[in-house]
Each structure stands twice: as structure tokens, then as C-alpha cells.
């Protein structure tokens, strides 16, 4: 019984230690207290920003909204394109280089291009994150479809499954890999969203909040905004993880 | 049609499991074959695997295909099952093509052949979906099959939650649920451990005795090939010819004692001799 309680608490041990070290650094004045406020101050800034006053909650909401739009757009484009490319190995091989090339290009390198194409509006940031995310999704979905086990499709065929049912087998086969792509894509979309909010003249968003608080030397506010982006990234990952466990229960087995 | 041929149609083939039934030793041309292969030719690139190959497979019997590596044992079975196209020739089941009959196929790799997204039960019922069998009837049929073979596995589980042997058992049930006219087994037990292999051989034998379905197995294991079979198709090196097609006249149900049976060992010795001749060639 006792060890069970310990097992449940285990994931928090690291958190407690980290906060302890942080508090110790502040107490012992190892780092300039202006640069590193205490955990208490920081978390109260998070609380105030999110629930009482200030723009943190608004910026948080804006980033969530745009990141979700970017991920949704990337999914809507990436999944069908990935399926089509993956359905024929020859087709995929002929565009593989392009996909690999752009996948390897740091997506922030295309910021200026996207500014030229779509202007400085907030939709540009959605396009940028969708661009980065969709490449990750296309790549993974295509590989998922290509690597669908031939035996399983053959088995469906000899049991009399019509073409549409066989296609369904391929899609289900590719689902675990598709989810890997979605998770990678979501993480990338968030990175690109925060970065473009910092660099592309945003009027709101977590990226802007971090940038502004730093300019104003409001360190608790800056840490609060950084913490919120971490929370957002972690929640996104958790969301995909739980969805995958629920709907793709056979993944990796 | 001669009187002799007619009686052979009316009388069922002797089943080795029935000790009272006379062993059919008449030349195969007087029997009504189930599968007829005529003028089969198959090439892979420049290599000829089969050249004008003819074969008759008897009805309601368990036939093992055995021969040297690379002689095309699996290729032959897969061509008969319609999985691999033939270059030339004709394969008929009572005059019908593979598309017109119900058949079951059990893959060597059960892990890749079952669908992990549905339960074992739904896996077994899967082929019935495409035979326009209503859901209630599908469940009834699976239930009947499970009862018939006294399967004691929790079929609500997903395949990946089961042991290898259980998964292969599910594969075999899935092949049998359509009430096949012919059953193909591609090294079905080679991915299982020894204990499970022995158990599955007996399960397979039992299913064969219950259903009397014409069954073709490709096996790399001579003991297994002889233990399960009524007849053993011994192939030569490619281009493959039938070297011999001996009858295994050992009563069923066979068990561990069968392995010490003189007739079993005579047939096995004979097959081994031919096999070694072919390997040395």
C-alpha cells in the first residue's frame, strides 16, 4: 500500500526537487534576483495573469486559437496528401526529395517569404505553422500507408473484402504512424506560432507576451508567459497521447 | 463412364481416420479429384519454377507438400489459392475457378494476418461480412464454430493480447468460419514454440477430422508433414515435378504413439530418402 502511494507520487519528485533548487538559488542569491524571481512570485504572476488582471489570459487564448487553426489546417491538408502519396510508392519516390528538403529546411527560414505572400496579418502565422506541421504529417502518413503490412491487405482480399474495405485496412494500418505525425506536427506548429508571434509584428499571443515582458524587464511576467507556453505544449502532447491510446489501442503491439 | 468410375463418385473417399474404410489404392485416374492442375507454367525472371505441371489433388484429404528449399512448395500452394498469378495453365476445383469457391487460407505469420483493431471474435467473423451474412447469423456461426472445437480462449480480447498459439488458432477459425471447400495452410506452426506446435497439430487434426475439408499444408518439418497428412506430395528441385505422392496409411486420431508406428516411420523414411536424393541432385 505504501509503495503504491510512493509510485503515484514519483512523477512529482523531480518537480519538487527542481522548485527546491530554484528557491535555494534565489534565497542564497546565487543569481541576480532581478533575473530570477522566486518560484512564489512567478506562480503568483501566472495566477494573476491568467485569472485576475493583465493580458496573459488573452494572449494565451489567442495562441491556443491560432495554433489549433494551424494544426487543423495541417491535418486537413497533410492526411489526405499523405494517403495519396503513400498509396503509390512510385508517386512518393518522385516527390520524396521535395518533402525531405522542405522538412529539413528550418521553417523559420521561410518567414520572410510568407510575409511577402500573405502580409503581416495573424492568418500568416497560421499558414506558417500549418506549413511546418503539414510536412511532418505528410511524411509520416505516407510512410504509414506505404508500410501497411501487405499480408493484412492480402488477407482482407482473399476473404473477399471489396476495394473500399481493403483501403480501410490500409488506413487503419497507418493510424499509429499518422498519430506520430500529428504529434510531431502539433509540437512544430506551436514552436512556429510562438516564434512568429515574437518576430513577425504580432499584436497578441504568448510569443509577443514573452517578448514584451522581457523588454519591460518584468521578469515574473516573462517567466509566467514561458510557463504558459510550456503548459500549452504539454497539454497538446497529452491530448494526442490520450486520443491515440483511446483510438489506436493496438499501436506498438 | 465405366461402372468403376461411377461407384468411386458415389462412394466417399476413404478417410484414414476410419479404420473400417478400405484404403483407396486404385490409381488416381479412377478417383474424382477435387483440384486439377493442368499445364501449369510459372517463371520468376529467367528461372522456371513450373513447366507444364499437372497435378490432381484428392477430395477430403489432408495433403502435405514437401520438397527441397526453393523448389516452389509455397508458390504452388499460393498459385492454387489464387494469391500468385500463373503464367500459363489452369487450376480448377470441381471445374470451378478459385473465385467461384469458398476457401480458407492460414498465413505463416499470424501477427500480420489478424486485424489488431478488432477483437478475436470479430476477426473470426470478418470474412462473413463479405458473404452478406446478417450480423446475428455471423455471431451464431462463430459461436457454433467455437463450441464445436471447444475453444477456451477469451475471444473478446484483441489479438495482441493473446499468445502466438492462440492467435494462430484464431486465424484457423477465421479460415474455417466460411465453411470452406478447401483449406490452405502455409507453414502455420513454424512461428510457434515446440510445445504449442504439438498442441496445434492435434487441434488441426481434430478440425480436419470434424470437417473433412480438403486441406493443403506446406511444411518444412517432415515429422509434421507426415503426421498430419493422408498423402504427401514430394516435389523435385525446380522446375518442380512430382517425384512421388505416397499415402500415409496410419489411422487417426494420431498421437504421440504414432511417431513410433512402423508404417509412419516407413513413409517418413521413404520421404526422407526421396528428399535427400533431390537435395543431392
XYZ file of C-alpha atoms in Angstrom:
534
model
C 0.000 0.000 0.000
C 2.742 2.377 1.000
C 4.814 1.667 -2.116
C 1.731 2.254 -4.273
C 1.336 5.747 -2.863
C 5.029 6.302 -3.486
C 4.669 5.108 -7.097
C 1.859 7.541 -7.670
C 3.875 10.426 -6.235
C 7.056 9.508 -8.099
C 6.460 11.773 -11.143
C 6.277 14.799 -8.806
C 9.588 14.151 -7.080
C 11.565 15.761 -9.895
C 9.240 18.779 -9.898
C 9.646 19.279 -6.156
C 13.441 18.982 -6.410
C 13.585 21.484 -9.293
C 11.474 24.041 -7.430
C 13.591 23.415 -4.314
C 16.808 24.126 -6.206
C 15.216 27.210 -7.768
C 14.137 28.519 -4.358
C 17.608 27.769 -2.945
C 19.280 29.731 -5.750
C 17.002 32.702 -5.045
C 17.445 32.502 -1.249
C 21.214 32.160 -1.481
C 21.300 34.992 -4.057
C 23.442 32.910 -6.447
C 21.774 34.630 -9.403
C 20.724 38.273 -9.559
C 17.146 38.280 -8.091
C 16.072 40.633 -10.848
C 16.832 37.983 -13.468
C 15.420 35.097 -11.487
C 12.406 35.837 -9.309
C 11.359 33.285 -6.688
C 9.003 30.417 -7.591
C 6.344 32.016 -5.391
C 6.493 35.313 -7.259
C 6.471 33.564 -10.607
C 3.479 31.373 -9.875
C 1.556 34.262 -8.406
C 2.297 36.125 -11.679
C 0.881 33.161 -13.572
C -2.214 33.183 -11.379
C -2.697 36.951 -11.579
C -2.090 36.996 -15.321
C -4.495 34.177 -16.044
C -7.293 34.867 -13.578
C -7.111 38.428 -12.262
C -5.650 41.112 -14.467
C -3.198 41.670 -17.244
C -3.150 40.259 -20.762
C -1.701 36.803 -20.148
C -5.049 35.026 -20.340
C -5.993 36.862 -23.526
C -2.637 36.160 -25.185
C -2.787 32.548 -24.080
C -6.211 32.218 -25.680
C -5.034 33.831 -28.908
C -2.087 31.486 -29.224
C -4.265 28.457 -28.498
C -6.754 29.621 -31.108
C -4.178 30.179 -33.848
C -2.128 27.081 -33.040
C -5.268 24.963 -33.210
C -6.189 26.534 -36.544
C -2.706 25.776 -37.840
C -2.829 22.169 -36.639
C -6.309 21.682 -38.058
C -5.278 23.122 -41.420
C -2.153 20.968 -41.471
C -4.216 17.863 -40.664
C -6.827 18.599 -43.299
C -4.097 19.017 -45.924
C -1.492 16.585 -44.621
C -3.544 13.444 -44.033
C -5.197 13.176 -47.484
C -1.998 14.190 -49.292
C -0.020 11.669 -47.251
C -2.529 8.924 -48.049
C -2.462 9.724 -51.767
C 1.342 9.848 -51.889
C 1.708 6.730 -49.765
C -0.776 4.752 -51.840
C 1.738 4.528 -54.652
C 5.366 4.043 -53.772
C 6.350 5.374 -57.202
C 4.468 8.618 -56.671
C 6.027 9.051 -53.248
C 9.528 8.366 -54.537
C 9.134 11.077 -57.146
C 8.247 13.765 -54.596
C 10.246 12.373 -51.689
C 13.156 14.722 -52.275
C 10.954 17.829 -52.200
C 9.241 16.752 -48.987
C 12.515 15.794 -47.315
C 14.129 19.033 -48.432
C 11.427 21.288 -47.030
C 11.068 19.119 -43.957
C 14.765 19.673 -43.311
C 14.619 23.402 -44.022
C 14.215 25.289 -40.736
C 10.664 26.534 -41.101
C 11.627 29.918 -39.630
C 13.717 30.459 -42.790
C 10.533 30.872 -44.807
C 9.113 33.617 -42.541
C 10.049 36.428 -44.942
C 8.571 34.551 -47.874
C 5.282 34.045 -46.052
C 5.256 37.727 -45.059
C 5.567 38.650 -48.718
C 2.891 36.205 -49.794
C 0.300 36.751 -47.091
C 1.176 40.055 -45.405
C 1.596 40.679 -41.680
C -1.912 39.656 -40.579
C -2.489 36.992 -37.996
C -3.566 34.450 -40.615
C 0.025 34.437 -41.911
C 1.142 32.895 -38.626
C -1.491 30.194 -39.028
C -0.187 29.446 -42.522
C 3.393 29.257 -41.319
C 2.657 26.797 -38.556
C 0.398 24.807 -40.862
C 3.203 24.655 -43.422
C 5.705 23.220 -40.964
C 3.234 20.833 -39.383
C 1.796 19.546 -42.647
C 5.191 18.389 -43.906
C 5.687 16.305 -40.771
C 2.183 14.905 -41.144
C 2.517 14.137 -44.870
C 5.813 12.358 -44.311
C 4.511 10.165 -41.510
C 1.138 9.375 -43.068
C 2.779 8.452 -46.380
C 5.182 6.105 -44.628
C 2.366 4.659 -42.562
C 0.388 3.871 -45.700
C 3.413 2.542 -47.588
C 4.408 0.278 -44.732
C 0.914 -1.088 -44.224
C 1.515 -4.782 -43.874
C 0.950 -6.448 -47.215
C -0.124 -9.660 -45.509
C -3.027 -7.953 -43.819
C -4.282 -6.371 -47.023
C -3.823 -9.686 -48.823
C -5.704 -11.455 -46.044
C -8.584 -8.994 -46.437
C -8.531 -9.534 -50.184
C -8.690 -13.318 -50.070
C -11.510 -13.117 -47.544
C -13.465 -11.267 -50.192
C -13.075 -7.677 -48.956
C -14.017 -5.205 -51.726
C -11.527 -2.421 -52.646
C -13.026 0.128 -50.236
C -12.721 -2.280 -47.323
C -9.121 -3.011 -48.307
C -8.470 0.728 -48.343
C -9.902 0.881 -44.836
C -7.459 -1.825 -43.748
C -4.589 0.262 -45.136
C -5.847 3.380 -43.338
C -6.214 1.589 -40.024
C -2.750 0.101 -40.522
C -1.306 3.581 -40.999
C -3.073 5.132 -37.985
C -0.256 4.613 -35.440
C 2.218 6.333 -37.770
C -0.352 9.026 -38.562
C -0.592 9.827 -34.865
C 3.183 10.119 -34.616
C 2.959 12.652 -37.444
C 0.134 14.557 -35.758
C 2.047 14.780 -32.503
C 5.228 15.943 -34.204
C 3.228 18.352 -36.340
C 1.404 19.839 -33.336
C 4.654 20.430 -31.458
C 6.202 22.047 -34.513
C 3.105 24.184 -35.117
C 3.306 25.529 -31.581
C 7.027 26.315 -31.877
C 6.409 28.174 -35.124
C 3.421 30.014 -33.699
C 5.354 31.300 -30.661
C 8.356 32.226 -32.810
C 6.323 34.067 -35.405
C 4.453 35.924 -32.658
C 7.834 37.112 -31.394
C 9.303 38.051 -34.737
C 6.508 38.932 -37.150
C 4.983 42.013 -35.558
C 2.204 40.368 -33.652
C -0.410 42.319 -31.722
C -1.161 39.464 -29.316
C -0.151 35.922 -28.415
C 2.166 34.229 -25.945
C 5.225 34.889 -28.097
C 4.524 38.599 -28.003
C 3.855 38.461 -24.240
C 7.232 36.809 -23.538
C 8.970 39.324 -25.788
C 7.234 42.360 -24.267
C 7.743 41.319 -20.648
C 11.432 40.862 -21.392
C 11.592 44.324 -22.963
C 9.889 45.769 -19.891
C 12.194 43.799 -17.613
C 9.135 42.332 -15.912
C 10.760 39.012 -15.089
C 7.881 37.319 -13.166
C 5.606 38.173 -16.103
C 8.095 36.756 -18.601
C 8.515 33.514 -16.678
C 4.765 33.287 -16.319
C 4.333 33.524 -20.110
C 7.119 30.967 -20.707
C 5.466 28.643 -18.216
C 2.153 29.022 -20.047
C 3.684 28.096 -23.394
C 5.218 25.023 -21.757
C 1.848 24.149 -20.291
C 0.249 24.553 -23.701
C 2.801 22.307 -25.412
C 2.485 19.662 -22.721
C -1.311 19.706 -22.895
C -1.244 19.327 -26.678
C 1.052 16.324 -26.387
C -1.090 14.817 -23.663
C -4.198 15.326 -25.757
C -2.719 13.431 -28.699
C -1.317 10.764 -26.416
C -4.684 10.092 -24.787
C -6.536 10.188 -28.102
C -4.056 7.737 -29.563
C -4.332 5.378 -26.616
C -8.088 5.509 -26.907
C -8.496 5.072 -30.663
C -5.284 3.340 -31.742
C -5.062 0.879 -28.884
C -3.046 -1.584 -30.973
C -0.194 0.850 -31.715
C 3.191 -0.642 -30.988
C 1.817 -4.066 -30.033
C -18.296 -43.598 -67.831
C -17.292 -47.002 -66.514
C -19.133 -48.585 -63.611
C -15.971 -48.487 -61.626
C -15.596 -44.763 -62.031
C -19.229 -44.170 -61.114
C -19.048 -46.071 -57.857
C -15.990 -44.095 -56.954
C -18.020 -40.922 -57.344
C -20.863 -42.182 -55.230
C -18.706 -43.673 -52.558
C -16.896 -41.192 -50.399
C -13.141 -41.344 -50.376
C -11.680 -43.491 -47.679
C -10.801 -41.464 -44.671
C -7.746 -42.637 -42.869
C -9.412 -41.874 -39.548
C -11.968 -44.617 -40.118
C -10.207 -47.965 -39.701
C -13.109 -49.815 -41.335
C -12.888 -47.833 -44.526
C -10.775 -49.566 -47.136
C -7.684 -47.688 -48.161
C -8.187 -46.459 -51.653
C -5.287 -47.888 -53.583
C -6.795 -47.515 -57.015
C -4.778 -45.482 -59.489
C -5.645 -41.829 -59.072
C -7.174 -41.550 -62.539
C -10.193 -43.540 -61.338
C -10.920 -41.173 -58.491
C -12.757 -37.920 -58.633
C -10.138 -35.332 -57.812
C -11.031 -32.116 -56.079
C -8.315 -29.948 -57.514
C -6.985 -30.336 -61.031
C -3.873 -28.516 -62.158
C -3.166 -28.676 -65.885
C -0.224 -27.343 -67.887
C 0.883 -25.009 -65.104
C 3.895 -22.879 -66.025
C 5.495 -20.299 -63.769
C 8.697 -18.329 -64.209
C 10.387 -15.819 -61.945
C 12.603 -13.711 -64.202
C 14.654 -16.371 -66.009
C 14.073 -19.145 -63.524
C 11.430 -21.671 -64.447
C 9.721 -22.949 -61.312
C 6.983 -24.958 -63.010
C 6.862 -26.168 -66.596
C 3.749 -27.869 -67.935
C 2.968 -29.142 -64.452
C -0.027 -31.439 -63.943
C -1.495 -32.480 -60.633
C -4.668 -33.949 -59.170
C -5.444 -33.454 -55.517
C -7.894 -35.843 -53.859
C -11.084 -34.662 -52.204
C -11.467 -34.569 -48.467
C -7.856 -35.452 -47.804
C -5.041 -33.763 -45.981
C -2.149 -33.255 -48.381
C 1.298 -32.092 -47.278
C 3.589 -30.504 -49.823
C 7.215 -31.309 -49.141
C 10.418 -30.762 -51.074
C 13.824 -29.076 -51.162
C 14.136 -25.382 -50.355
C 13.320 -23.132 -53.255
C 11.511 -25.794 -55.244
C 8.335 -23.761 -55.070
C 6.208 -25.507 -52.433
C 4.614 -22.288 -51.244
C 4.467 -20.961 -54.789
C 2.461 -23.994 -55.862
C 0.014 -23.652 -52.999
C -0.293 -19.896 -53.490
C -0.979 -20.348 -57.188
C -3.665 -22.898 -56.374
C -5.114 -20.460 -53.821
C -5.013 -17.673 -56.410
C -2.584 -15.485 -54.464
C 0.067 -15.626 -57.166
C -0.902 -15.453 -60.846
C 0.107 -18.320 -63.112
C 1.959 -17.696 -66.368
C 0.150 -20.491 -68.162
C -2.161 -23.317 -67.282
C -5.405 -23.908 -65.491
C -6.355 -24.713 -61.920
C -9.882 -25.892 -61.268
C -11.851 -27.014 -58.233
C -14.552 -29.375 -59.449
C -14.458 -27.414 -62.686
C -14.749 -24.064 -60.908
C -12.122 -21.375 -60.540
C -10.857 -20.135 -57.176
C -13.086 -17.041 -57.438
C -16.175 -19.186 -57.550
C -15.497 -21.252 -54.430
C -15.216 -20.652 -50.710
C -11.749 -21.253 -49.362
C -9.745 -20.572 -46.253
C -6.111 -19.547 -46.035
C -3.928 -19.532 -42.945
C -0.779 -17.444 -43.128
C 2.509 -18.368 -41.521
C 2.714 -15.012 -39.805
C -0.417 -14.764 -37.693
C 0.802 -11.452 -36.262
C 0.465 -9.795 -39.666
C -2.611 -11.684 -40.778
C -5.056 -10.861 -37.983
C -6.543 -7.391 -37.586
C -5.375 -5.873 -34.307
C -8.084 -3.196 -34.280
C -10.925 -5.666 -33.783
C -11.402 -8.410 -31.202
C -10.524 -12.039 -31.901
C -14.236 -12.750 -32.182
C -14.719 -10.053 -34.829
C -11.620 -11.326 -36.619
C -13.204 -14.756 -36.912
C -16.489 -13.247 -38.127
C -14.747 -10.872 -40.567
C -14.967 -12.938 -43.806
C -18.702 -13.455 -43.261
C -19.268 -9.716 -43.720
C -18.496 -10.075 -47.384
C -20.791 -13.041 -47.836
C -23.806 -10.876 -46.972
C -24.432 -12.788 -43.760
C -26.510 -10.714 -41.292
C -24.854 -9.815 -38.012
C -26.926 -12.116 -35.822
C -26.191 -15.032 -38.135
C -22.471 -14.165 -38.144
C -22.378 -14.332 -34.367
C -24.319 -17.554 -34.372
C -21.864 -19.137 -36.782
C -18.803 -18.059 -34.835
C -20.444 -19.303 -31.674
C -21.179 -22.677 -33.263
C -17.610 -22.989 -34.517
C -16.151 -22.088 -31.142
C -18.389 -24.650 -29.418
C -17.626 -27.323 -31.990
C -13.899 -27.088 -31.405
C -14.243 -26.434 -27.697
C -12.138 -23.284 -27.932
C -11.338 -21.994 -24.458
C -9.945 -18.579 -25.208
C -11.461 -15.263 -24.251
C -12.339 -14.109 -27.747
C -13.281 -10.641 -26.558
C -9.557 -9.976 -26.333
C -7.630 -8.230 -29.062
C -5.179 -10.446 -30.973
C -2.141 -8.704 -29.469
C -3.332 -9.686 -26.009
C -3.080 -13.379 -26.921
C -0.229 -15.860 -27.160
C 1.111 -16.874 -30.565
C -0.679 -20.206 -30.483
C -3.974 -18.592 -29.554
C -3.582 -16.089 -32.376
C -2.909 -18.833 -34.884
C -5.925 -20.732 -33.568
C -7.999 -17.603 -34.225
C -6.531 -17.472 -37.758
C -7.540 -21.071 -38.361
C -11.053 -20.465 -37.026
C -11.324 -17.429 -39.306
C -10.410 -19.643 -42.245
C -12.964 -22.265 -41.204
C -15.887 -19.964 -40.451
C -16.827 -19.633 -44.121
C -17.240 -23.419 -44.241
C -14.534 -23.662 -46.892
C -14.437 -26.231 -49.648
C -10.680 -26.220 -49.375
C -8.266 -25.020 -46.734
C -4.698 -23.804 -47.353
C -2.094 -23.723 -44.592
C 1.236 -22.008 -45.206
C 3.672 -23.323 -42.581
C 1.083 -22.436 -39.979
C 3.008 -23.579 -36.913
C 6.563 -22.568 -37.793
C 6.433 -19.364 -35.743
C 5.285 -21.176 -32.593
C 7.321 -22.798 -29.857
C 7.608 -26.592 -29.806
C 5.023 -27.230 -27.115
C 2.478 -25.037 -28.867
C 3.313 -26.635 -32.229
C 2.477 -30.100 -30.902
C -0.757 -28.821 -29.406
C -1.744 -27.017 -32.599
C -1.020 -30.065 -34.768
C -3.542 -32.025 -32.741
C -6.055 -29.175 -32.885
C -5.605 -29.078 -36.649
C -6.026 -32.817 -36.941
C -9.176 -32.642 -34.880
C -10.628 -29.870 -37.024
C -9.797 -31.849 -40.141
C -11.459 -34.966 -38.786
C -14.545 -32.983 -37.787
C -14.971 -31.187 -41.080
C -13.330 -33.454 -43.658
C -12.327 -30.367 -45.610
C -9.754 -30.864 -48.343
C -6.641 -29.398 -46.766
C -3.274 -28.491 -48.223
C -0.345 -27.698 -45.998
C 3.157 -26.503 -46.826
C 5.546 -27.644 -44.144
C 9.296 -27.609 -43.681
C 9.032 -30.198 -40.959
C 8.894 -33.752 -42.269
C 7.531 -35.132 -38.979
C 4.711 -32.625 -39.155
C 4.083 -33.211 -42.860
C 3.697 -36.960 -42.353
C 1.910 -36.740 -39.007
C -0.890 -34.588 -40.390
C -1.210 -35.906 -43.922
C -3.185 -38.526 -45.764
C -0.828 -38.054 -48.683
C 2.482 -36.356 -49.169
C 3.267 -34.521 -52.352
C 7.022 -34.835 -52.831
C 8.415 -32.285 -55.236
C 11.743 -32.235 -57.061
C 14.055 -29.289 -57.408
C 12.869 -26.564 -59.792
C 11.486 -26.908 -62.389
C 9.424 -28.948 -59.993
C 7.977 -32.329 -60.826
C 6.002 -34.661 -58.613
C 8.556 -37.267 -57.559
C 6.127 -39.299 -55.504
C 2.741 -38.922 -53.847
C 2.722 -41.609 -51.142
C -0.267 -42.429 -48.930
C 0.162 -42.253 -45.163
C -1.845 -45.261 -44.076
C -1.833 -44.543 -40.352
C -5.164 -44.396 -38.504
C -6.482 -41.197 -36.934
C -6.565 -39.718 -34.435
C -2.825 -39.831 -34.446
C -0.954 -39.062 -31.269
C 2.475 -39.305 -29.700
C 2.426 -43.091 -30.203
C 2.042 -42.551 -33.921
C 5.616 -41.338 -34.012
C 6.675 -44.900 -33.118
C 4.271 -46.555 -35.564
C 6.165 -48.708 -38.122
C 4.043 -47.527 -41.050
C 4.511 -43.890 -40.046
C 8.251 -44.401 -39.914
C 8.317 -46.340 -43.173
C 6.578 -43.468 -45.009
C 8.744 -40.898 -43.275
C 11.890 -42.839 -44.190
C 10.712 -43.107 -47.782
C 10.043 -39.343 -47.955
C 13.380 -38.548 -46.387
C 15.160 -40.769 -48.894
C 13.485 -39.025 -51.827
C 14.103 -35.639 -50.253
C 17.809 -36.363 -49.886
C 18.032 -37.623 -53.450
C 16.522 -34.348 -54.599
C 18.774 -32.221 -52.428
C 21.890 -34.000 -53.722
C 20.853 -33.547 -57.352
